[in-house]
Tab-separated table of C-alpha atoms and ligand atoms in Angstrom:
chain	number	residue	atom	x	y	z
A	633	MET	CA	22.068	233.882	93.535
A	634	LEU	CA	25.036	233.290	95.835
A	635	ILE	CA	28.250	231.442	94.847
A	636	MET	CA	30.131	229.869	97.772
A	637	LYS	CA	33.619	228.471	97.138
A	638	PHE	CA	35.521	226.323	99.600
A	639	GLY	CA	39.303	225.919	99.454
A	640	GLY	CA	41.360	222.788	100.043
A	641	SER	CA	42.091	223.499	103.703
A	642	SER	CA	38.303	223.782	104.273
A	643	LEU	CA	38.005	220.235	102.868
A	644	SER	CA	41.099	218.566	104.336
A	645	ASP	CA	39.334	215.691	106.090
A	646	ALA	CA	35.893	214.297	106.898
A	647	ARG	CA	35.443	216.656	109.844
A	648	CYS	CA	36.082	219.690	107.639
A	649	VAL	CA	33.814	218.465	104.867
A	650	ALA	CA	31.022	218.000	107.448
A	651	GLN	CA	31.609	221.568	108.667
A	652	VAL	CA	31.407	222.847	105.048
A	653	ALA	CA	28.174	220.909	104.506
A	654	ALA	CA	26.747	222.576	107.615
A	655	LEU	CA	27.701	226.036	106.317
A	656	VAL	CA	26.108	225.282	102.954
A	657	ALA	CA	22.906	224.029	104.582
A	658	GLN	CA	22.766	227.167	106.694
A	659	ALA	CA	23.313	229.513	103.738
A	660	ARG	CA	20.692	227.713	101.720
A	661	ALA	CA	18.128	228.317	104.444
A	662	THR	CA	18.381	232.075	103.735
A	663	ASP	CA	19.313	232.066	100.038
A	664	PRO	CA	17.674	229.206	98.144
A	665	GLU	CA	19.614	230.088	94.971
A	666	LEU	CA	23.007	228.709	95.818
A	667	VAL	CA	25.918	227.296	93.818
A	668	VAL	CA	28.915	225.731	95.578
A	669	VAL	CA	32.402	225.439	94.099
A	670	VAL	CA	35.080	223.212	95.645
A	671	SER	CA	38.848	222.854	95.507
A	672	ALA	CA	40.446	219.457	95.923
A	673	MET	CA	41.119	218.184	99.467
A	674	ALA	CA	44.265	219.888	100.811
A	675	GLY	CA	47.365	218.400	99.160
A	676	ALA	CA	45.387	216.251	96.688
A	677	THR	CA	46.418	218.264	93.591
A	678	ASN	CA	50.078	218.132	94.615
A	679	ALA	CA	49.740	214.366	95.134
A	680	LEU	CA	48.234	213.967	91.632
A	681	PHE	CA	51.051	215.956	90.024
A	682	ALA	CA	53.558	213.900	91.968
A	683	ALA	CA	51.965	210.681	90.746
A	684	ALA	CA	52.030	211.830	87.132
A	685	ARG	CA	55.647	212.889	87.363
A	686	ALA	CA	56.650	209.673	89.143
A	687	ALA	CA	54.940	207.711	86.364
A	688	CYS	CA	57.458	209.020	83.836
A	689	SER	CA	60.138	206.782	85.333
A	690	ASN	CA	58.462	204.544	87.888
A	691	ARG	CA	55.001	203.084	87.290
A	692	GLU	CA	54.894	201.467	90.735
A	693	ALA	CA	55.700	204.727	92.582
A	694	ALA	CA	52.824	206.425	90.741
A	695	ARG	CA	50.472	203.573	91.696
A	696	GLU	CA	51.430	203.873	95.326
A	697	ARG	CA	50.664	207.551	95.402
A	698	LEU	CA	47.293	206.997	93.764
A	699	GLU	CA	46.408	204.231	96.223
A	700	ALA	CA	47.186	206.602	99.098
A	701	LEU	CA	44.868	209.168	97.544
A	702	ARG	CA	42.182	206.540	97.058
A	703	ALA	CA	42.474	205.431	100.680
A	704	ARG	CA	42.225	209.013	101.936
A	705	HIS	CA	39.011	209.719	99.988
A	706	GLU	CA	37.467	206.357	100.873
A	707	GLU	CA	38.167	206.934	104.509
A	708	ALA	CA	36.530	210.359	104.339
A	709	ALA	CA	33.500	208.874	102.545
A	710	ARG	CA	33.070	206.202	105.237
A	711	ALA	CA	33.263	208.802	107.974
A	712	LEU	CA	30.846	211.170	106.223
A	713	LEU	CA	28.159	208.874	104.840
A	714	GLN	CA	25.958	206.607	106.910
A	715	THR	CA	23.282	205.663	104.346
A	716	PRO	CA	24.455	202.478	102.610
A	717	GLN	CA	23.233	203.635	99.158
A	718	GLU	CA	25.005	206.993	99.426
A	719	LEU	CA	28.202	205.369	100.645
A	720	GLU	CA	28.174	202.713	97.959
A	721	ALA	CA	27.488	205.227	95.191
A	722	ALA	CA	30.172	207.581	96.444
A	723	LEU	CA	32.768	204.769	96.726
A	724	SER	CA	32.070	203.636	93.205
A	725	THR	CA	32.300	207.233	91.801
A	726	LEU	CA	35.539	207.855	93.685
A	727	ALA	CA	36.967	204.571	92.432
A	728	GLY	CA	35.979	205.496	88.855
A	729	HIS	CA	37.901	208.806	89.086
A	730	ILE	CA	40.992	207.208	90.619
A	731	ASP	CA	40.930	204.387	88.051
A	732	ASP	CA	40.804	207.056	85.266
A	733	VAL	CA	43.902	208.692	86.672
A	734	ALA	CA	45.667	205.325	87.024
A	735	ARG	CA	45.044	204.759	83.310
A	736	TYR	CA	46.488	208.183	82.421
A	737	CYS	CA	49.529	207.432	84.600
A	738	ASP	CA	49.929	204.119	82.799
A	739	SER	CA	50.046	205.939	79.458
A	740	ILE	CA	52.581	208.357	80.906
A	741	ALA	CA	54.678	205.381	82.086
A	742	THR	CA	54.505	203.798	78.636
A	743	LEU	CA	55.546	206.983	76.904
A	744	GLY	CA	58.107	207.923	79.573
A	745	GLU	CA	56.866	211.521	79.579
A	746	ALA	CA	53.866	213.602	80.552
A	747	SER	CA	52.577	216.303	78.247
A	748	VAL	CA	50.912	219.415	79.724
A	749	ARG	CA	47.651	218.120	78.235
A	750	THR	CA	47.941	214.835	80.099
A	751	LEU	CA	48.990	216.574	83.301
A	752	ASP	CA	45.771	218.585	83.163
A	753	LEU	CA	43.742	215.366	82.863
A	754	VAL	CA	45.450	214.023	85.984
A	755	ALA	CA	45.554	217.213	88.041
A	756	GLY	CA	41.823	217.909	87.659
A	757	ALA	CA	40.792	214.699	89.415
A	758	GLY	CA	41.107	216.174	92.922
A	759	GLU	CA	38.070	218.404	92.429
A	760	ARG	CA	36.031	215.564	90.929
A	761	LEU	CA	36.759	213.576	94.098
A	762	SER	CA	36.007	216.350	96.603
A	763	SER	CA	32.798	217.422	94.847
A	764	THR	CA	31.572	213.809	94.983
A	765	LEU	CA	32.177	213.733	98.755
A	766	LEU	CA	30.507	217.086	99.517
A	767	ALA	CA	27.453	216.519	97.351
A	768	ALA	CA	26.860	213.127	98.962
A	769	ARG	CA	27.253	214.575	102.447
A	770	LEU	CA	24.764	217.343	101.653
A	771	ARG	CA	22.193	214.833	100.415
A	772	GLU	CA	22.674	212.857	103.620
A	773	ALA	CA	21.978	216.021	105.574
A	774	GLY	CA	18.731	216.480	103.644
A	775	VAL	CA	19.960	219.088	101.180
A	776	ALA	CA	19.376	218.167	97.565
A	777	ALA	CA	22.726	218.441	95.793
A	778	GLU	CA	24.501	217.269	92.653
A	779	ALA	CA	28.224	217.132	91.844
A	780	VAL	CA	28.809	218.906	88.489
A	781	PRO	CA	32.152	218.769	86.699
A	782	ALA	CA	33.034	222.203	85.357
A	783	THR	CA	34.209	220.560	82.104
A	784	GLU	CA	30.477	220.640	81.275
A	785	LEU	CA	30.217	224.324	82.060
A	786	ILE	CA	33.302	226.398	81.433
A	787	VAL	CA	34.748	226.654	77.920
A	788	SER	CA	38.424	227.590	77.842
A	789	ASP	CA	41.164	228.007	75.287
A	790	ALA	CA	43.663	225.169	74.866
A	791	HIS	CA	46.443	226.740	76.923
A	792	PHE	CA	46.895	223.628	79.067
A	793	GLY	CA	48.079	224.262	82.605
A	794	ALA	CA	46.759	227.821	82.702
A	795	ALA	CA	43.777	227.992	80.358
A	796	GLU	CA	41.792	231.204	79.813
A	797	PRO	CA	38.006	230.893	80.023
A	798	VAL	CA	35.883	232.092	77.117
A	799	LEU	CA	33.045	233.797	78.965
A	800	GLU	CA	30.661	234.260	76.026
A	801	ALA	CA	30.845	230.531	75.248
A	802	SER	CA	30.594	229.497	78.906
A	803	ARG	CA	27.625	231.665	79.873
A	804	PRO	CA	24.908	229.723	77.995
A	805	ARG	CA	26.296	226.359	79.129
A	806	VAL	CA	26.487	227.456	82.762
A	807	GLN	CA	22.958	228.782	82.687
A	808	ALA	CA	21.531	225.826	80.832
A	809	ARG	CA	23.085	223.295	83.187
A	810	LEU	CA	22.859	225.029	86.558
A	811	TRP	CA	19.628	227.004	86.567
A	812	PRO	CA	17.384	223.906	86.191
A	813	LEU	CA	19.157	222.312	89.154
A	814	VAL	CA	18.799	225.419	91.293
A	815	ARG	CA	15.125	225.913	90.313
A	816	ARG	CA	14.389	222.388	91.326
A	817	GLY	CA	15.845	223.165	94.760
A	818	ALA	CA	19.186	221.419	94.381
A	819	VAL	CA	22.625	222.806	95.174
A	820	PRO	CA	25.118	222.238	92.346
A	821	VAL	CA	28.527	221.318	93.787
A	822	VAL	CA	30.847	222.355	90.965
A	823	THR	CA	34.483	221.327	90.603
A	824	GLY	CA	36.816	224.342	90.753
A	825	TYR	CA	40.064	224.556	88.786
A	826	ILE	CA	38.968	222.620	85.661
A	827	ALA	CA	37.387	223.540	82.381
A	828	ALA	CA	37.328	222.098	78.828
A	829	THR	CA	38.098	223.370	75.344
A	830	ALA	CA	35.225	223.874	72.883
A	831	ASP	CA	35.985	220.339	71.651
A	832	GLY	CA	35.656	218.929	75.169
A	833	VAL	CA	39.326	218.375	76.014
A	834	PRO	CA	39.832	218.938	79.768
A	835	THR	CA	42.037	221.837	80.856
A	836	THR	CA	42.962	223.480	84.167
A	837	LEU	CA	42.879	227.214	84.999
A	838	GLY	CA	46.249	227.203	86.791
A	839	ARG	CA	47.161	226.371	90.384
A	840	GLY	CA	44.761	227.879	92.900
A	841	GLY	CA	42.278	228.360	90.053
A	842	SER	CA	39.135	227.349	91.990
A	843	ASP	CA	38.636	230.928	93.188
A	844	PHE	CA	38.647	231.928	89.532
A	845	THR	CA	36.018	229.234	88.812
A	846	ALA	CA	33.729	230.794	91.443
A	847	ALA	CA	34.105	234.229	89.885
A	848	ILE	CA	33.471	232.900	86.372
A	849	LEU	CA	30.264	231.181	87.534
A	850	GLY	CA	29.312	234.370	89.404
A	851	ALA	CA	29.644	236.414	86.209
A	852	CYS	CA	27.866	233.800	84.056
A	853	LEU	CA	24.930	233.598	86.483
A	854	ASP	CA	24.781	237.332	87.346
A	855	ALA	CA	25.183	236.359	90.966
A	856	GLY	CA	24.460	238.836	93.774
A	857	ALA	CA	27.667	237.855	95.562
A	858	VAL	CA	30.628	235.466	95.558
A	859	TRP	CA	31.884	234.179	98.914
A	860	ILE	CA	35.271	232.504	99.148
A	861	TRP	CA	35.853	230.394	102.252
A	862	THR	CA	39.414	229.719	103.380
A	863	ASP	CA	41.126	229.107	106.723
A	864	VAL	CA	41.938	232.737	107.676
A	865	ASP	CA	39.837	235.814	108.460
A	866	GLY	CA	40.146	237.335	104.960
A	867	ILE	CA	43.147	239.327	103.806
A	868	LEU	CA	45.235	240.535	106.758
A	869	THR	CA	48.115	242.936	107.215
A	870	ALA	CA	50.303	239.821	107.642
A	871	ASP	CA	49.945	236.072	108.109
A	872	PRO	CA	48.250	235.739	111.555
A	873	ASN	CA	50.193	232.544	112.192
A	874	ILE	CA	53.356	234.661	112.106
A	875	VAL	CA	52.238	238.045	113.400
A	876	ALA	CA	49.844	237.910	116.375
A	877	GLU	CA	48.810	241.570	115.904
A	878	ALA	CA	47.923	241.146	112.218
A	879	ARG	CA	44.576	242.802	111.393
A	880	THR	CA	41.976	241.979	108.781
A	881	LEU	CA	41.583	244.521	105.932
A	882	ALA	CA	37.851	244.916	106.196
A	883	GLU	CA	37.211	246.369	102.773
A	884	LEU	CA	39.273	246.572	99.592
A	885	SER	CA	38.678	247.809	96.054
A	886	TYR	CA	38.832	245.253	93.224
A	887	ALA	CA	42.080	246.834	92.027
A	888	ASP	CA	43.738	246.713	95.445
A	889	ALA	CA	42.663	243.099	96.025
A	890	ALA	CA	43.956	242.104	92.591
A	891	THR	CA	47.341	243.621	93.423
A	892	LEU	CA	47.550	241.829	96.751
A	893	ALA	CA	46.587	238.552	95.089
A	894	ALA	CA	49.211	239.084	92.376
A	895	PHE	CA	51.807	239.374	95.093
A	896	GLY	CA	50.935	235.922	96.352
A	897	ALA	CA	48.254	236.600	98.981
A	898	GLU	CA	47.335	232.885	98.850
A	899	VAL	CA	43.782	233.497	100.023
A	900	LEU	CA	42.883	234.782	96.594
A	901	HIS	CA	43.831	233.745	93.049
A	902	PRO	CA	44.985	236.803	91.102
A	903	LYS	CA	42.518	236.312	88.210
A	904	THR	CA	39.483	236.123	90.480
A	905	VAL	CA	38.348	239.742	90.560
A	906	ALA	CA	38.409	240.382	86.778
A	907	PRO	CA	35.132	238.605	85.893
A	908	LEU	CA	33.374	240.336	88.768
A	909	VAL	CA	34.399	243.927	87.975
A	910	GLU	CA	32.126	244.521	84.998
A	911	ARG	CA	28.954	243.510	86.843
A	912	GLY	CA	30.123	244.953	90.181
A	913	ILE	CA	29.582	241.614	91.961
A	914	PRO	CA	30.906	241.889	95.555
A	915	LEU	CA	33.414	239.288	96.687
A	916	GLN	CA	33.673	238.274	100.316
A	917	LEU	CA	36.581	236.319	101.846
A	918	LEU	CA	35.516	234.294	104.887
A	919	ASN	CA	36.920	231.770	107.338
A	920	THR	CA	35.356	228.284	107.397
A	921	PHE	CA	36.670	227.732	110.921
A	922	HIS	CA	35.557	231.157	112.229
A	923	PRO	CA	32.353	231.777	110.272
A	924	THR	CA	31.134	234.651	112.402
A	925	HIS	CA	34.097	236.851	111.454
A	926	PRO	CA	33.106	239.295	108.675
A	927	GLY	CA	36.413	238.767	106.799
A	928	THR	CA	37.355	240.970	103.851
A	929	ARG	CA	34.829	242.509	101.484
A	930	ILE	CA	35.980	243.409	97.974
A	931	VAL	CA	33.915	245.921	96.044
A	932	ARG	CA	34.302	248.553	93.346
A	933	GLN	CA	34.192	251.490	95.746
A	934	PRO	CA	35.012	250.792	99.388
A	935	ALA	CA	32.714	252.661	101.749
A	936	LEU	CA	35.541	253.033	104.219
A	937	ASP	CA	37.511	255.032	101.729
A	938	GLY	CA	40.907	256.379	102.703
A	939	PRO	CA	44.348	254.891	103.080
A	940	ARG	CA	44.747	251.312	104.260
A	941	PRO	CA	47.710	249.976	106.197
A	942	PRO	CA	50.388	248.130	104.174
A	943	ALA	CA	49.981	244.393	103.849
A	944	ILE	CA	52.901	241.975	104.145
A	945	ILE	CA	52.550	238.837	102.082
A	946	SER	CA	54.935	235.975	102.770
A	947	THR	CA	55.363	232.650	101.075
A	948	ARG	CA	57.454	229.686	102.205
A	949	GLY	CA	58.410	226.402	100.600
A	950	LEU	CA	60.079	227.900	97.550
A	951	ARG	CA	63.271	226.973	95.813
A	952	LEU	CA	65.663	229.055	93.777
A	953	LEU	CA	67.063	227.438	90.624
A	954	GLU	CA	70.091	228.849	88.925
A	955	VAL	CA	71.339	228.595	85.391
A	956	ALA	CA	74.959	229.810	85.375
A	957	GLY	CA	76.861	230.973	82.341
A	958	ASN	CA	80.462	230.072	81.568
A	959	GLY	CA	82.150	233.322	80.645
A	960	GLY	CA	81.477	234.715	77.193
A	961	CYS	CA	78.507	233.315	75.323
A	962	TRP	CA	75.590	234.356	77.548
A	963	THR	CA	72.531	235.710	75.775
A	964	THR	CA	69.061	236.565	76.961
A	965	ALA	CA	67.877	233.611	74.855
A	966	VAL	CA	68.914	231.465	77.845
A	967	ALA	CA	66.084	233.047	79.874
A	968	GLY	CA	63.586	232.445	77.082
A	969	ARG	CA	64.560	228.823	76.739
A	970	ALA	CA	64.511	228.233	80.527
A	971	LEU	CA	61.036	229.725	80.874
A	972	SER	CA	59.686	227.729	77.931
A	973	ALA	CA	61.169	224.518	79.235
A	974	LEU	CA	59.544	225.072	82.613
A	975	ALA	CA	56.189	226.006	81.070
A	976	GLY	CA	56.444	222.783	79.071
A	977	ALA	CA	56.777	220.879	82.305
A	978	SER	CA	53.722	222.677	83.779
A	979	VAL	CA	55.912	224.440	86.322
A	980	GLU	CA	54.903	227.941	87.386
A	981	VAL	CA	57.855	230.320	87.749
A	982	LEU	CA	56.935	232.733	90.524
A	983	MET	CA	59.791	235.210	90.047
A	984	PHE	CA	62.936	235.339	87.934
A	985	SER	CA	65.890	237.630	87.560
A	986	GLN	CA	68.978	237.798	85.449
A	987	SER	CA	72.156	239.375	86.559
A	988	PHE	CA	74.386	241.016	83.974
A	989	SER	CA	77.677	240.861	85.805
A	990	GLU	CA	77.577	237.271	86.934
A	991	ARG	CA	75.690	235.965	83.890
A	992	THR	CA	73.305	233.852	85.851
A	993	LEU	CA	69.568	233.386	85.721
A	994	SER	CA	67.653	232.756	88.930
A	995	LEU	CA	64.198	231.225	88.849
A	996	LEU	CA	61.871	230.865	91.813
A	997	VAL	CA	59.624	227.794	91.891
A	998	ARG	CA	57.632	225.874	94.489
A	999	GLN	CA	59.556	223.278	96.492
A	1000	SER	CA	57.085	220.626	95.333
A	1001	GLU	CA	58.042	221.361	91.748
A	1002	ALA	CA	61.803	221.832	92.258
A	1003	GLU	CA	62.804	218.342	91.189
A	1004	ALA	CA	60.695	218.427	88.048
A	1005	SER	CA	61.999	221.922	87.311
A	1006	LEU	CA	65.623	220.924	87.616
A	1007	ALA	CA	65.030	217.892	85.377
A	1008	ALA	CA	63.354	220.099	82.728
A	1009	LEU	CA	66.223	222.612	82.786
A	1010	GLU	CA	68.877	219.889	82.635
A	1011	ARG	CA	67.092	218.411	79.639
A	1012	GLU	CA	66.819	221.771	77.884
A	1013	PHE	CA	70.446	222.731	78.464
A	1014	SER	CA	72.168	219.295	78.343
A	1015	ASP	CA	73.881	220.086	75.075
A	1016	ASP	CA	75.025	223.562	76.250
A	1017	LEU	CA	76.410	222.045	79.461
A	1018	ALA	CA	78.219	219.296	77.605
A	1019	ARG	CA	79.786	221.851	75.267
A	1020	GLY	CA	80.790	224.107	78.137
A	1021	LEU	CA	78.584	226.974	76.953
A	1022	LEU	CA	76.907	226.976	80.372
A	1023	ALA	CA	78.645	226.208	83.655
A	1024	GLU	CA	75.840	224.572	85.585
A	1025	VAL	CA	72.162	224.255	86.358
A	1026	THR	CA	71.583	223.951	90.090
A	1027	CYS	CA	68.902	223.996	92.717
A	1028	LEU	CA	69.780	226.263	95.660
A	1029	SER	CA	68.490	226.148	99.183
A	1030	GLN	CA	64.912	226.586	100.359
A	1031	VAL	CA	63.716	230.183	100.403
A	1032	GLY	CA	60.656	232.281	101.051
A	1033	THR	CA	59.403	235.584	99.704
A	1034	ILE	CA	58.205	238.665	101.532
A	1035	SER	CA	56.242	241.301	99.694
A	1036	VAL	CA	55.179	244.608	101.174
A	1037	VAL	CA	52.174	246.069	99.377
A	1038	GLY	CA	50.997	249.498	100.380
A	1039	GLY	CA	47.656	251.089	99.584
A	1040	ALA	CA	47.945	253.858	97.014
A	1041	GLY	CA	47.907	257.257	98.610
A	1042	ARG	CA	49.457	256.439	101.927
A	1043	ASP	CA	53.143	256.602	102.686
A	1044	GLY	CA	53.662	255.791	98.991
A	1045	ALA	CA	57.104	257.155	98.427
A	1046	THR	CA	58.393	256.092	101.822
A	1047	LEU	CA	57.147	252.507	101.852
A	1048	VAL	CA	60.062	250.963	99.951
A	1049	PRO	CA	62.856	252.898	101.745
A	1050	LYS	CA	61.177	252.144	105.094
A	1051	THR	CA	61.072	248.453	104.259
A	1052	PHE	CA	64.757	248.403	103.287
A	1053	ALA	CA	65.680	250.395	106.404
A	1054	ALA	CA	63.871	247.766	108.500
A	1055	LEU	CA	65.690	244.944	106.661
A	1056	GLY	CA	68.949	246.766	107.291
A	1057	ARG	CA	68.294	247.129	111.003
A	1058	LEU	CA	67.445	243.475	111.262
A	1059	ASP	CA	70.622	242.633	109.318
A	1060	ALA	CA	68.488	240.326	107.224
A	1061	GLN	CA	70.074	238.193	104.520
A	1062	ILE	CA	68.450	239.120	101.205
A	1063	VAL	CA	68.881	236.576	98.435
A	1064	SER	CA	67.135	238.530	95.704
A	1065	VAL	CA	64.965	241.640	95.291
A	1066	ALA	CA	62.145	242.559	92.920
A	1067	GLN	CA	60.722	246.038	92.868
A	1068	SER	CA	57.854	246.975	90.654
A	1069	VAL	CA	57.487	250.247	88.784
A	1070	SER	CA	55.108	251.389	91.476
A	1071	GLU	CA	56.501	252.804	94.689
A	1072	TYR	CA	53.824	250.923	96.600
A	1073	HIS	CA	55.299	247.453	96.473
A	1074	VAL	CA	58.537	245.577	96.844
A	1075	SER	CA	59.439	241.877	97.195
A	1076	VAL	CA	62.478	240.228	98.650
A	1077	VAL	CA	63.610	236.604	98.706
A	1078	VAL	CA	65.154	235.489	102.033
A	1079	PRO	CA	66.318	232.140	103.421
A	1080	GLU	CA	63.266	230.203	104.491
A	1081	GLU	CA	64.213	230.038	108.163
A	1082	GLN	CA	64.335	233.836	108.314
A	1083	VAL	CA	60.890	234.503	106.831
A	1084	ASP	CA	58.950	234.616	110.099
A	1085	ASP	CA	61.324	236.839	112.054
A	1086	THR	CA	61.688	239.215	109.122
A	1087	VAL	CA	57.924	239.488	108.605
A	1088	ARG	CA	57.347	240.201	112.314
A	1089	PHE	CA	60.052	242.854	112.328
A	1090	ILE	CA	58.843	244.689	109.170
A	1091	HIS	CA	55.213	244.535	110.396
A	1092	ARG	CA	56.218	246.229	113.641
A	1093	GLU	CA	58.374	248.868	111.952
A	1094	LEU	CA	55.733	249.770	109.346
A	1095	ASN	CA	52.904	249.960	111.833
A	1096	THR	CA	54.457	252.363	114.241
V	225	LIG	N1	43.214	222.200	93.658
V	225	LIG	C1	43.865	223.174	92.826
V	225	LIG	C2	45.247	223.525	93.364
V	225	LIG	O1	45.681	222.938	94.326
V	225	LIG	C3	43.028	224.399	92.642
V	225	LIG	C4	42.693	225.186	93.910
V	225	LIG	O2	42.966	224.677	94.996
V	225	LIG	O3	42.140	226.264	93.779
V	225	LIG	O4	45.932	224.291	92.769
V	226	LIG	MG1	43.400	228.793	96.946
């Protein structure tokens, strides 16, 4: 049994979906036991969140966003499907999903607020839409396929926005639903990212959670391998769009891959390796647009043992929020309240730090969530601001992060000083620093426009 998962950039338009269908058909020719997992089309999940948040204050703005999403999926369906029955069926399924979301947004508009539970209902629609498109395309290409919502398969806790799967409860459901399909020669096209509580209430596994879905299904089905298809050649020493000399890390241990993912290597969701470890299921990261490249293989014990070069992980499009104290009455409770308020708004805080001397709290969030974050913080602290207990809550300029993650055993103790020495030579402006207990990793926040130059410089310095 092989699990193949395709990310949003592999499904960004009709041409990409057709390419994915071709890869699935090809894989099925050699491995008839195949399960496919899909993310939403690139940007669709962000658009759904934006619609839900817009609905809180502006019903019409939410509608407009949903209509744009409907048009995008309908256009893809028309380009992908020639058979009138397939096209008609797909259009009606797509319309059903969008209409559901429109109803949820109407309730949000009526209430004037969106709970994390409702946000999960809305956010999960992207995968329902993309799985409908891919399954239909596969059938058109002569490959039996069925779109399967993971709400029927994966049981999770009720931690909306970042639910934890319950593997023991999911295993029998996954097997009972997917094996009959596979035995009958069909390819299940399962929605990534979503699950449901034991009572059937839809949840999501957290942003980027489709990788995790693939691993959960792999564990539940005792798969021989899980392949994750993205738009880069696996995990590299740096982003190849920034550093031309970046090299693919051919093989990594589960532990090493989990660390890189935790530092924001966007090709892999941090929780993905955990379900695979116990059964020793190998994970392969491949490039949809360069399928002959072997990518990165993640296993328990890499055959090519020995030190690996450090990897530089950079992220752009982030925003630093600041909660500033007003002299005396600062307590650490401010941090607790800020984090809870953001969790309540389904915002993921990527990094945070509190300075003693200045009595400020800095929180790093995605640009797309900056407005919602600021609103949540202003709501939480409105009373404190009015009473002058806090000075202000602000949204600072756009930033990026750069993390240098070494492989244990190589240059350990010198990696962090070398990185700082390089930053010093470049005269880079560092907004914030986070260093872990380990001497193998360090992260810095820099102004967004300086990310690329800084990454190129550090990559050169560390690889000489
Ligand atoms: N579509 C979801 C997201 O954008 C899940 C994923 O892509 O893995 O976060
Ligand atoms: Mg992803």
